[in-house]
Short mmCIF file of N, CA, C and O in Angstrom, two decimals:
data_model
loop_
_atom_site.label_atom_id
_atom_site.label_comp_id
_atom_site.label_asym_id
_atom_site.label_seq_id
_atom_site.Cartn_x
_atom_site.Cartn_y
_atom_site.Cartn_z
N MET A 1048 171.20 65.22 95.67
CA MET A 1048 170.78 65.97 96.82
C MET A 1048 170.08 65.02 97.78
O MET A 1048 169.32 64.16 97.39
N SER A 1049 170.32 65.19 99.06
CA SER A 1049 169.74 64.28 100.04
C SER A 1049 168.27 64.60 100.27
O SER A 1049 167.81 65.69 99.97
N GLN A 1050 167.57 63.62 100.79
CA GLN A 1050 166.14 63.78 101.08
C GLN A 1050 165.93 64.88 102.11
O GLN A 1050 164.99 65.65 101.99
N ALA A 1051 166.83 64.99 103.08
CA ALA A 1051 166.69 66.01 104.13
C ALA A 1051 166.75 67.42 103.53
O ALA A 1051 165.97 68.29 103.91
N SER A 1052 167.66 67.63 102.60
CA SER A 1052 167.76 68.97 102.01
C SER A 1052 166.56 69.26 101.12
O SER A 1052 166.12 70.40 101.02
N LEU A 1053 166.01 68.22 100.45
CA LEU A 1053 164.79 68.43 99.67
C LEU A 1053 163.64 68.80 100.58
O LEU A 1053 162.85 69.68 100.27
N ASP A 1054 163.55 68.11 101.71
CA ASP A 1054 162.49 68.43 102.67
C ASP A 1054 162.66 69.85 103.20
O ASP A 1054 161.69 70.59 103.34
N ASP A 1055 163.91 70.26 103.49
CA ASP A 1055 164.17 71.61 103.99
C ASP A 1055 163.79 72.65 102.94
O ASP A 1055 163.16 73.66 103.27
N ASP A 1056 164.15 72.40 101.69
CA ASP A 1056 163.81 73.33 100.62
C ASP A 1056 162.29 73.42 100.45
O ASP A 1056 161.74 74.51 100.25
N GLU A 1057 161.64 72.28 100.52
CA GLU A 1057 160.19 72.25 100.39
C GLU A 1057 159.53 72.99 101.55
O GLU A 1057 158.60 73.78 101.35
N LEU A 1058 160.03 72.74 102.75
CA LEU A 1058 159.48 73.43 103.93
C LEU A 1058 159.72 74.93 103.85
O LEU A 1058 158.85 75.73 104.19
N PHE A 1059 160.91 75.31 103.39
CA PHE A 1059 161.21 76.73 103.25
C PHE A 1059 160.28 77.37 102.21
O PHE A 1059 159.78 78.48 102.41
N GLY A 1060 160.06 76.66 101.13
CA GLY A 1060 159.15 77.16 100.09
C GLY A 1060 157.73 77.33 100.63
O GLY A 1060 157.06 78.34 100.34
N GLU A 1061 157.28 76.36 101.42
CA GLU A 1061 155.95 76.47 102.02
C GLU A 1061 155.89 77.65 102.99
O GLU A 1061 154.92 78.41 103.01
N ALA A 1062 156.94 77.79 103.80
CA ALA A 1062 156.99 78.89 104.76
C ALA A 1062 156.99 80.24 104.04
O ALA A 1062 156.30 81.18 104.45
N ALA A 1063 157.74 80.32 102.96
CA ALA A 1063 157.80 81.57 102.19
C ALA A 1063 156.43 81.87 101.59
O ALA A 1063 155.97 83.02 101.61
N SER A 1064 155.76 80.87 101.10
CA SER A 1064 154.42 81.05 100.52
C SER A 1064 153.43 81.50 101.59
O SER A 1064 152.62 82.40 101.37
N GLU A 1065 153.51 80.88 102.77
CA GLU A 1065 152.64 81.27 103.87
C GLU A 1065 152.95 82.69 104.35
O GLU A 1065 152.04 83.46 104.67
N MET A 1066 154.23 83.05 104.34
CA MET A 1066 154.63 84.38 104.76
C MET A 1066 154.07 85.43 103.80
O MET A 1066 153.53 86.45 104.22
N ARG A 1067 154.18 85.15 102.53
CA ARG A 1067 153.63 86.07 101.52
C ARG A 1067 152.13 86.18 101.68
O ARG A 1067 151.55 87.27 101.60
N SER A 1068 151.49 85.06 101.91
CA SER A 1068 150.05 85.05 102.11
C SER A 1068 149.67 85.87 103.35
O SER A 1068 148.67 86.61 103.33
N ASP A 1069 150.46 85.76 104.42
CA ASP A 1069 150.21 86.55 105.63
C ASP A 1069 150.35 88.04 105.35
O ASP A 1069 149.55 88.85 105.83
N VAL A 1070 151.36 88.41 104.58
CA VAL A 1070 151.56 89.83 104.23
C VAL A 1070 150.36 90.31 103.42
O VAL A 1070 149.78 91.36 103.72
N GLU A 1071 149.98 89.56 102.41
CA GLU A 1071 148.86 89.95 101.56
C GLU A 1071 147.56 90.05 102.36
O GLU A 1071 146.77 90.98 102.17
N SER A 1072 147.34 89.10 103.26
CA SER A 1072 146.14 89.11 104.09
C SER A 1072 146.12 90.32 105.02
O SER A 1072 145.08 90.98 105.17
N SER A 1073 147.25 90.62 105.63
CA SER A 1073 147.32 91.78 106.53
C SER A 1073 147.12 93.07 105.76
O SER A 1073 146.46 94.00 106.25
N LEU A 1074 147.65 93.15 104.56
CA LEU A 1074 147.45 94.34 103.73
C LEU A 1074 145.97 94.49 103.36
O LEU A 1074 145.41 95.60 103.43
N ALA A 1075 145.33 93.41 102.98
CA ALA A 1075 143.91 93.45 102.64
C ALA A 1075 143.08 93.88 103.85
O ALA A 1075 142.16 94.70 103.72
N ASP A 1076 143.42 93.34 105.02
CA ASP A 1076 142.70 93.73 106.24
C ASP A 1076 142.90 95.21 106.55
O ASP A 1076 141.97 95.88 107.00
N ALA A 1077 144.10 95.70 106.32
CA ALA A 1077 144.39 97.12 106.57
C ALA A 1077 143.58 98.00 105.63
O ALA A 1077 142.98 98.99 106.06
N TRP A 1078 143.55 97.66 104.34
CA TRP A 1078 142.76 98.44 103.39
C TRP A 1078 141.29 98.43 103.78
O TRP A 1078 140.60 99.44 103.70
N ASP A 1079 140.80 97.26 104.21
CA ASP A 1079 139.39 97.13 104.60
C ASP A 1079 139.06 97.95 105.84
O ASP A 1079 137.92 98.38 106.02
N ALA A 1080 140.05 98.16 106.72
CA ALA A 1080 139.82 98.90 107.97
C ALA A 1080 139.81 100.42 107.76
O ALA A 1080 139.40 101.16 108.66
N LEU A 1081 140.24 100.88 106.59
CA LEU A 1081 140.24 102.32 106.33
C LEU A 1081 138.81 102.84 106.24
O LEU A 1081 137.89 102.08 105.94
N PRO A 1082 138.62 104.13 106.46
CA PRO A 1082 137.27 104.69 106.39
C PRO A 1082 136.63 104.51 105.02
O PRO A 1082 137.32 104.52 104.00
N ASP A 1083 135.33 104.36 105.02
CA ASP A 1083 134.58 104.26 103.77
C ASP A 1083 134.52 105.65 103.15
O ASP A 1083 134.24 106.64 103.84
N PRO A 1084 134.78 105.77 101.86
CA PRO A 1084 134.77 107.10 101.22
C PRO A 1084 133.45 107.86 101.41
O PRO A 1084 133.46 109.07 101.61
N ASP A 1085 132.33 107.16 101.39
CA ASP A 1085 131.05 107.83 101.57
C ASP A 1085 130.90 108.41 102.97
O ASP A 1085 130.25 109.43 103.17
N ASP A 1086 131.52 107.75 103.96
CA ASP A 1086 131.42 108.22 105.34
C ASP A 1086 132.14 109.55 105.54
O ASP A 1086 131.75 110.33 106.41
N ILE A 1087 133.17 109.81 104.76
CA ILE A 1087 133.86 111.08 104.91
C ILE A 1087 133.31 112.14 103.97
O ILE A 1087 133.64 113.31 104.10
N TRP A 1088 132.44 111.75 103.06
CA TRP A 1088 131.92 112.70 102.07
C TRP A 1088 130.51 113.18 102.42
O TRP A 1088 130.16 114.33 102.23
N GLU A 1089 129.69 112.27 102.92
CA GLU A 1089 128.29 112.59 103.18
C GLU A 1089 128.09 112.89 104.66
O GLU A 1089 128.79 112.37 105.51
N THR A 1090 127.11 113.76 104.93
CA THR A 1090 126.82 114.11 106.32
C THR A 1090 125.34 114.42 106.47
O THR A 1090 124.66 114.76 105.50
N ASP A 1091 124.87 114.31 107.69
CA ASP A 1091 123.50 114.71 107.99
C ASP A 1091 123.48 115.67 109.18
O ASP A 1091 122.47 115.84 109.84
N ALA A 1092 124.60 116.31 109.41
CA ALA A 1092 124.73 117.25 110.52
C ALA A 1092 123.99 118.54 110.23
O ALA A 1092 123.80 118.92 109.07
N GLU A 1093 123.60 119.22 111.30
CA GLU A 1093 122.82 120.45 111.15
C GLU A 1093 123.69 121.71 111.21
O GLU A 1093 123.20 122.79 110.90
N ASN A 1094 124.94 121.56 111.64
CA ASN A 1094 125.81 122.73 111.70
C ASN A 1094 127.25 122.31 111.44
O ASN A 1094 127.56 121.13 111.34
N VAL A 1095 128.11 123.29 111.34
CA VAL A 1095 129.51 123.04 110.99
C VAL A 1095 130.19 122.17 112.03
O VAL A 1095 130.94 121.25 111.68
N LEU A 1096 129.93 122.44 113.30
CA LEU A 1096 130.57 121.64 114.35
C LEU A 1096 130.14 120.18 114.26
O LEU A 1096 130.95 119.27 114.42
N GLY A 1097 128.87 119.96 113.94
CA GLY A 1097 128.38 118.59 113.75
C GLY A 1097 129.06 117.91 112.58
O GLY A 1097 129.41 116.73 112.64
N VAL A 1098 129.24 118.65 111.50
CA VAL A 1098 129.93 118.13 110.33
C VAL A 1098 131.36 117.75 110.70
O VAL A 1098 131.84 116.66 110.36
N LEU A 1099 132.04 118.65 111.39
CA LEU A 1099 133.44 118.39 111.75
C LEU A 1099 133.57 117.21 112.70
O LEU A 1099 134.47 116.38 112.55
N ASN A 1100 132.68 117.12 113.69
CA ASN A 1100 132.73 115.98 114.61
C ASN A 1100 132.46 114.67 113.88
O ASN A 1100 133.10 113.66 114.13
N GLY A 1101 131.49 114.70 112.95
CA GLY A 1101 131.21 113.50 112.16
C GLY A 1101 132.38 113.12 111.29
O GLY A 1101 132.73 111.93 111.17
N LEU A 1102 133.01 114.11 110.69
CA LEU A 1102 134.17 113.85 109.83
C LEU A 1102 135.34 113.31 110.64
O LEU A 1102 136.01 112.37 110.22
N LYS A 1103 135.54 113.88 111.81
CA LYS A 1103 136.64 113.41 112.67
C LYS A 1103 136.43 111.94 113.03
O LYS A 1103 137.37 111.15 112.98
N SER A 1104 135.20 111.58 113.35
CA SER A 1104 134.90 110.18 113.65
C SER A 1104 135.09 109.29 112.43
O SER A 1104 135.59 108.17 112.52
N ALA A 1105 134.67 109.80 111.27
CA ALA A 1105 134.77 109.01 110.03
C ALA A 1105 136.22 108.79 109.62
O ALA A 1105 136.53 107.81 108.94
N LEU A 1106 137.11 109.68 110.04
CA LEU A 1106 138.53 109.56 109.66
C LEU A 1106 139.32 108.64 110.58
O LEU A 1106 140.54 108.55 110.46
N ASP A 1107 138.65 107.94 111.46
CA ASP A 1107 139.32 106.98 112.33
C ASP A 1107 139.79 105.80 111.49
O ASP A 1107 139.01 105.19 110.76
N VAL A 1108 141.09 105.48 111.57
CA VAL A 1108 141.65 104.40 110.75
C VAL A 1108 141.47 103.03 111.39
O VAL A 1108 141.86 102.02 110.80
N GLY A 1109 140.89 103.00 112.56
CA GLY A 1109 140.58 101.72 113.19
C GLY A 1109 141.82 100.85 113.38
O GLY A 1109 142.85 101.32 113.84
N ASP A 1110 141.70 99.61 112.95
CA ASP A 1110 142.79 98.64 113.11
C ASP A 1110 143.75 98.64 111.94
O ASP A 1110 144.64 97.79 111.87
N ALA A 1111 143.60 99.56 111.02
CA ALA A 1111 144.45 99.57 109.82
C ALA A 1111 145.93 99.66 110.17
O ALA A 1111 146.75 98.98 109.55
N GLU A 1112 146.27 100.46 111.16
CA GLU A 1112 147.68 100.60 111.54
C GLU A 1112 148.23 99.28 112.09
O GLU A 1112 149.37 98.92 111.80
N ASP A 1113 147.42 98.56 112.87
CA ASP A 1113 147.86 97.27 113.40
C ASP A 1113 148.06 96.25 112.28
O ASP A 1113 149.04 95.49 112.28
N HIS A 1114 147.14 96.26 111.33
CA HIS A 1114 147.27 95.33 110.19
C HIS A 1114 148.49 95.68 109.34
O HIS A 1114 149.21 94.78 108.88
N LEU A 1115 148.73 96.97 109.16
CA LEU A 1115 149.92 97.39 108.41
C LEU A 1115 151.18 96.94 109.14
O LEU A 1115 152.13 96.45 108.52
N ARG A 1116 151.19 97.09 110.45
CA ARG A 1116 152.35 96.66 111.24
C ARG A 1116 152.60 95.16 111.05
O ARG A 1116 153.73 94.73 110.87
N ASP A 1117 151.55 94.37 111.08
CA ASP A 1117 151.69 92.92 110.86
C ASP A 1117 152.25 92.64 109.47
O ASP A 1117 153.14 91.80 109.31
N ALA A 1118 151.72 93.34 108.48
CA ALA A 1118 152.20 93.14 107.11
C ALA A 1118 153.68 93.48 107.00
O ALA A 1118 154.46 92.73 106.40
N LYS A 1119 154.08 94.60 107.59
CA LYS A 1119 155.48 95.01 107.53
C LYS A 1119 156.37 94.03 108.29
O LYS A 1119 157.50 93.75 107.85
N LYS A 1120 155.87 93.52 109.40
CA LYS A 1120 156.65 92.56 110.18
C LYS A 1120 156.94 91.31 109.35
O LYS A 1120 158.10 90.89 109.24
N TRP A 1121 155.90 90.74 108.74
CA TRP A 1121 156.09 89.52 107.96
C TRP A 1121 156.86 89.81 106.67
O TRP A 1121 157.67 88.99 106.23
N TYR A 1122 156.65 90.97 106.10
CA TYR A 1122 157.39 91.35 104.90
C TYR A 1122 158.89 91.46 105.22
O TYR A 1122 159.73 90.94 104.49
N THR A 1123 159.20 92.13 106.31
CA THR A 1123 160.61 92.31 106.70
C THR A 1123 161.26 90.96 106.98
O THR A 1123 162.39 90.71 106.54
N MET A 1124 160.54 90.11 107.67
CA MET A 1124 161.08 88.78 107.97
C MET A 1124 161.33 88.01 106.67
O MET A 1124 162.39 87.39 106.49
N GLY A 1125 160.38 88.07 105.77
CA GLY A 1125 160.52 87.37 104.49
C GLY A 1125 161.66 87.92 103.66
O GLY A 1125 162.41 87.17 103.03
N GLU A 1126 161.81 89.24 103.65
CA GLU A 1126 162.90 89.87 102.90
C GLU A 1126 164.26 89.46 103.47
O GLU A 1126 165.18 89.15 102.72
N ARG A 1127 164.38 89.53 104.78
CA ARG A 1127 165.66 89.19 105.41
C ARG A 1127 166.03 87.72 105.21
O ARG A 1127 167.19 87.38 105.13
N ALA A 1128 165.00 86.87 105.15
CA ALA A 1128 165.24 85.45 104.93
C ALA A 1128 165.38 85.14 103.45
O ALA A 1128 165.60 83.99 103.07
N ASP A 1129 165.25 86.17 102.62
CA ASP A 1129 165.29 86.01 101.17
C ASP A 1129 164.28 84.96 100.72
O ASP A 1129 164.55 84.12 99.88
N ALA A 1130 163.08 85.06 101.34
CA ALA A 1130 162.04 84.07 101.09
C ALA A 1130 161.18 84.41 99.89
O ALA A 1130 160.53 83.53 99.34
N PHE A 1131 161.18 85.66 99.47
CA PHE A 1131 160.33 86.06 98.37
C PHE A 1131 161.14 86.12 97.08
O PHE A 1131 162.20 86.70 97.04
N GLU A 1132 160.59 85.52 96.04
CA GLU A 1132 161.25 85.59 94.75
C GLU A 1132 161.12 86.99 94.18
O GLU A 1132 162.06 87.55 93.63
N ASP A 1133 159.93 87.54 94.29
CA ASP A 1133 159.68 88.90 93.79
C ASP A 1133 158.68 89.56 94.74
O ASP A 1133 157.51 89.19 94.76
N ALA A 1134 159.16 90.51 95.51
CA ALA A 1134 158.30 91.16 96.50
C ALA A 1134 158.10 92.64 96.21
O ALA A 1134 157.63 93.38 97.07
N ASP A 1135 158.43 93.06 95.00
CA ASP A 1135 158.27 94.48 94.66
C ASP A 1135 156.82 94.93 94.81
O ASP A 1135 156.56 96.05 95.25
N ASP A 1136 155.89 94.05 94.45
CA ASP A 1136 154.48 94.41 94.57
C ASP A 1136 154.07 94.61 96.02
O ASP A 1136 153.31 95.52 96.34
N LEU A 1137 154.61 93.77 96.91
CA LEU A 1137 154.30 93.91 98.33
C LEU A 1137 154.88 95.21 98.88
O LEU A 1137 154.21 95.94 99.62
N GLU A 1138 156.12 95.49 98.52
CA GLU A 1138 156.78 96.70 98.97
C GLU A 1138 156.01 97.94 98.50
O GLU A 1138 155.80 98.89 99.26
N GLU A 1139 155.56 97.91 97.27
CA GLU A 1139 154.81 99.03 96.70
C GLU A 1139 153.46 99.21 97.40
O GLU A 1139 153.05 100.33 97.72
N GLU A 1140 152.78 98.10 97.66
CA GLU A 1140 151.48 98.19 98.33
C GLU A 1140 151.63 98.68 99.77
O GLU A 1140 150.81 99.45 100.26
N ILE A 1141 152.69 98.26 100.45
CA ILE A 1141 152.95 98.74 101.81
C ILE A 1141 153.17 100.25 101.77
O ILE A 1141 152.62 100.99 102.60
N ALA A 1142 153.93 100.73 100.82
CA ALA A 1142 154.18 102.17 100.69
C ALA A 1142 152.88 102.92 100.39
O ALA A 1142 152.63 103.99 100.96
N ASP A 1143 152.05 102.37 99.51
CA ASP A 1143 150.77 103.01 99.18
C ASP A 1143 149.87 103.09 100.42
O ASP A 1143 149.22 104.11 100.66
N LEU A 1144 149.84 102.02 101.18
CA LEU A 1144 149.01 101.98 102.38
C LEU A 1144 149.54 102.95 103.44
O LEU A 1144 148.75 103.67 104.08
N GLU A 1145 150.85 103.02 103.59
CA GLU A 1145 151.44 103.98 104.53
C GLU A 1145 151.06 105.41 104.13
O GLU A 1145 150.72 106.22 105.00
N GLU A 1146 151.10 105.70 102.85
CA GLU A 1146 150.76 107.04 102.37
C GLU A 1146 149.28 107.34 102.63
O GLU A 1146 148.93 108.44 103.07
N ALA A 1147 148.42 106.36 102.38
CA ALA A 1147 146.99 106.55 102.63
C ALA A 1147 146.73 106.81 104.12
O ALA A 1147 145.98 107.72 104.48
N LEU A 1148 147.36 106.02 104.97
CA LEU A 1148 147.20 106.20 106.41
C LEU A 1148 147.71 107.58 106.86
O LEU A 1148 147.08 108.25 107.68
N GLU A 1149 148.83 107.99 106.31
CA GLU A 1149 149.39 109.30 106.65
C GLU A 1149 148.44 110.42 106.22
O GLU A 1149 148.20 111.36 106.99
N ASN A 1150 147.88 110.31 105.03
CA ASN A 1150 146.94 111.31 104.54
C ASN A 1150 145.68 111.38 105.41
O ASN A 1150 145.20 112.47 105.73
N ILE A 1151 145.17 110.23 105.78
CA ILE A 1151 143.97 110.18 106.62
C ILE A 1151 144.27 110.75 108.00
O ILE A 1151 143.49 111.53 108.55
N THR A 1152 145.41 110.38 108.55
CA THR A 1152 145.80 110.89 109.87
C THR A 1152 146.00 112.40 109.83
O THR A 1152 145.54 113.12 110.73
N ASP A 1153 146.65 112.91 108.79
CA ASP A 1153 146.84 114.36 108.64
C ASP A 1153 145.49 115.07 108.54
O ASP A 1153 145.27 116.11 109.17
N ALA A 1154 144.59 114.51 107.75
CA ALA A 1154 143.26 115.11 107.61
C ALA A 1154 142.54 115.11 108.95
O ALA A 1154 141.89 116.10 109.32
N GLY A 1155 142.65 114.02 109.70
CA GLY A 1155 142.03 113.95 111.02
C GLY A 1155 142.57 115.01 111.97
O GLY A 1155 141.81 115.62 112.73
N GLU A 1156 143.87 115.24 111.91
CA GLU A 1156 144.48 116.28 112.76
C GLU A 1156 143.98 117.66 112.37
O GLU A 1156 143.69 118.50 113.22
N GLN A 1157 143.87 117.91 111.06
CA GLN A 1157 143.37 119.21 110.59
C GLN A 1157 141.92 119.42 111.00
O GLN A 1157 141.54 120.51 111.44
N VAL A 1158 141.12 118.37 110.90
CA VAL A 1158 139.72 118.46 111.31
C VAL A 1158 139.65 118.69 112.82
O VAL A 1158 138.84 119.49 113.30
N GLY A 1159 140.52 118.02 113.57
CA GLY A 1159 140.56 118.22 115.01
C GLY A 1159 140.88 119.66 115.38
O GLY A 1159 140.28 120.23 116.30
N GLU A 1160 141.82 120.25 114.65
CA GLU A 1160 142.16 121.65 114.90
C GLU A 1160 140.97 122.55 114.59
O GLU A 1160 140.67 123.48 115.34
N LEU A 1161 140.30 122.30 113.48
CA LEU A 1161 139.12 123.09 113.13
C LEU A 1161 138.01 122.91 114.17
O LEU A 1161 137.32 123.87 114.53
N THR A 1162 137.83 121.67 114.63
CA THR A 1162 136.80 121.39 115.61
C THR A 1162 137.04 122.20 116.88
O THR A 1162 136.11 122.67 117.52
N ALA A 1163 138.30 122.39 117.24
CA ALA A 1163 138.63 123.19 118.41
C ALA A 1163 138.54 124.68 118.11
O ALA A 1163 138.23 125.48 119.00
N THR A 1164 138.79 125.08 116.89
CA THR A 1164 138.84 126.49 116.51
C THR A 1164 137.46 127.10 116.26
O THR A 1164 137.21 128.24 116.63
N ILE A 1165 136.59 126.37 115.62
CA ILE A 1165 135.31 126.91 115.18
C ILE A 1165 134.46 127.45 116.35
O ILE A 1165 133.95 128.57 116.26
N PRO A 1166 134.30 126.73 117.45
CA PRO A 1166 133.51 127.31 118.56
C PRO A 1166 134.13 128.60 119.11
O PRO A 1166 133.41 129.55 119.43
N ALA A 1167 135.45 128.64 119.20
CA ALA A 1167 136.12 129.86 119.67
C ALA A 1167 135.91 131.00 118.68
O ALA A 1167 135.67 132.14 119.08
N LEU A 1168 135.97 130.68 117.40
CA LEU A 1168 135.74 131.70 116.37
C LEU A 1168 134.31 132.22 116.45
O LEU A 1168 134.08 133.44 116.37
N ARG A 1169 133.38 131.33 116.64
CA ARG A 1169 131.97 131.76 116.77
C ARG A 1169 131.82 132.68 117.97
O ARG A 1169 131.15 133.72 117.88
N GLY A 1170 132.43 132.31 119.08
CA GLY A 1170 132.37 133.15 120.27
C GLY A 1170 132.98 134.53 120.03
O GLY A 1170 132.41 135.55 120.45
N THR A 1171 134.10 134.56 119.35
CA THR A 1171 134.74 135.84 119.02
C THR A 1171 133.84 136.70 118.16
O THR A 1171 133.68 137.90 118.41
N LEU A 1172 133.22 136.09 117.16
CA LEU A 1172 132.33 136.84 116.28
C LEU A 1172 131.07 137.30 117.02
O LEU A 1172 130.58 138.41 116.78
N GLU A 1173 130.57 136.46 117.91
CA GLU A 1173 129.41 136.86 118.69
C GLU A 1173 129.76 138.03 119.61
O GLU A 1173 128.99 138.98 119.74
N ASP A 1174 130.94 137.94 120.23
CA ASP A 1174 131.40 139.04 121.09
C ASP A 1174 131.58 140.32 120.28
O ASP A 1174 131.21 141.40 120.73
N ALA A 1175 132.15 140.20 119.09
CA ALA A 1175 132.34 141.36 118.23
C ALA A 1175 131.00 141.95 117.84
O ALA A 1175 130.83 143.17 117.81
N GLY A 1176 130.04 141.10 117.57
CA GLY A 1176 128.69 141.56 117.25
C GLY A 1176 128.06 142.26 118.43
O GLY A 1176 127.37 143.27 118.29
N SER A 1177 128.29 141.75 119.64
CA SER A 1177 127.75 142.37 120.85
C SER A 1177 128.39 143.72 121.09
O SER A 1177 127.72 144.68 121.45
N GLU A 1178 129.69 143.82 120.90
CA GLU A 1178 130.40 145.08 121.07
C GLU A 1178 129.92 146.10 120.04
O GLU A 1178 129.72 147.26 120.36
N GLU A 1179 129.71 145.65 118.82
CA GLU A 1179 129.21 146.54 117.77
C GLU A 1179 127.82 147.03 118.12
O GLU A 1179 127.50 148.22 117.98
N ALA A 1180 126.99 146.14 118.62
CA ALA A 1180 125.64 146.52 119.01
C ALA A 1180 125.69 147.49 120.19
O ALA A 1180 124.94 148.47 120.23
N ASP A 1181 126.60 147.24 121.14
CA ASP A 1181 126.77 148.15 122.28
C ASP A 1181 127.22 149.52 121.80
O ASP A 1181 126.75 150.54 122.29
N ASP A 1182 128.16 149.53 120.85
CA ASP A 1182 128.65 150.80 120.31
C ASP A 1182 127.52 151.56 119.61
O ASP A 1182 127.39 152.77 119.76
N GLU A 1183 126.67 150.84 118.86
CA GLU A 1183 125.54 151.47 118.19
C GLU A 1183 124.56 152.02 119.21
O GLU A 1183 124.03 153.13 119.05
N ASP A 1184 124.32 151.25 120.28
CA ASP A 1184 123.42 151.73 121.34
C ASP A 1184 123.97 153.00 121.97
O ASP A 1184 123.22 153.94 122.25
N GLU A 1185 125.27 153.03 122.24
CA GLU A 1185 125.90 154.20 122.84
C GLU A 1185 125.79 155.40 121.89
O GLU A 1185 125.49 156.52 122.33
N ASP A 1186 126.02 155.16 120.59
CA ASP A 1186 125.90 156.24 119.61
C ASP A 1186 124.47 156.78 119.58
O ASP A 1186 124.26 158.00 119.51
N GLU A 1187 123.49 155.89 119.62
CA GLU A 1187 122.10 156.31 119.63
C GLU A 1187 121.77 157.09 120.89
O GLU A 1187 121.08 158.12 120.86
N ASP A 1188 122.28 156.60 122.03
CA ASP A 1188 122.05 157.29 123.30
C ASP A 1188 122.66 158.69 123.27
O ASP A 1188 122.04 159.66 123.74
N GLU A 1189 123.86 158.80 122.72
CA GLU A 1189 124.52 160.10 122.63
C GLU A 1189 123.74 161.04 121.70
O GLU A 1189 123.56 162.22 121.99
N ALA A 1190 123.24 160.51 120.59
CA ALA A 1190 122.47 161.32 119.65
C ALA A 1190 121.18 161.80 120.30
O ALA A 1190 120.77 162.96 120.15
N GLU A 1191 120.53 160.92 121.04
CA GLU A 1191 119.30 161.30 121.73
C GLU A 1191 119.59 162.34 122.80
O GLU A 1191 118.82 163.31 122.97
N ALA A 1192 120.70 162.20 123.49
CA ALA A 1192 121.07 163.17 124.52
C ALA A 1192 121.35 164.52 123.91
O ALA A 1192 120.95 165.56 124.45
N GLU A 1193 121.98 164.54 122.75
CA GLU A 1193 122.26 165.80 122.08
C GLU A 1193 120.96 166.46 121.61
O GLU A 1193 120.80 167.68 121.70
N GLU A 1194 120.02 165.65 121.14
CA GLU A 1194 118.73 166.20 120.70
C GLU A 1194 117.97 166.78 121.88
O GLU A 1194 117.30 167.80 121.78
N ASP A 1195 118.06 166.08 123.01
CA ASP A 1195 117.39 166.56 124.20
C ASP A 1195 117.99 167.87 124.69
O ASP A 1195 117.28 168.72 125.24
N ASP A 1196 119.31 168.04 124.51
CA ASP A 1196 119.98 169.25 124.94
C ASP A 1196 119.57 170.44 124.08
O ASP A 1196 119.60 171.57 124.51
N GLU A 1197 119.20 170.19 122.86
CA GLU A 1197 118.89 171.28 121.93
C GLU A 1197 117.55 171.74 122.15
O GLU A 1197 116.70 172.20 122.51
#
């Protein structure tokens, strides 16, 4: 084998190693960018809306999606170049991270819907309470009027 082909093989091996390292680094950065479990579990809010707003903020995935994109980009390039001897672990970790991001995003959307719904629900219940109180006042007024008539 010629020296040039040995150099090419060596360079390709180095590039493949660096590519794998880039994928692993981007995956680690993505995992690190996910919300801290304690931030989504603990709260110091005084009411439900405060809890929901805090949770919505805590469910922000930050730069995790960008890091995942970088990992997938380098992984795809490495796969197409057949640069990885065994990349099943990378593929599995990418899938796990995608699932985690999807779950967090779904939870954030659900919290967002609740955040929008709860104040309206409170208003509806307050209005219902006011109408009930008005109805009771009217009933009392009618009863008093009947007593006065007698």
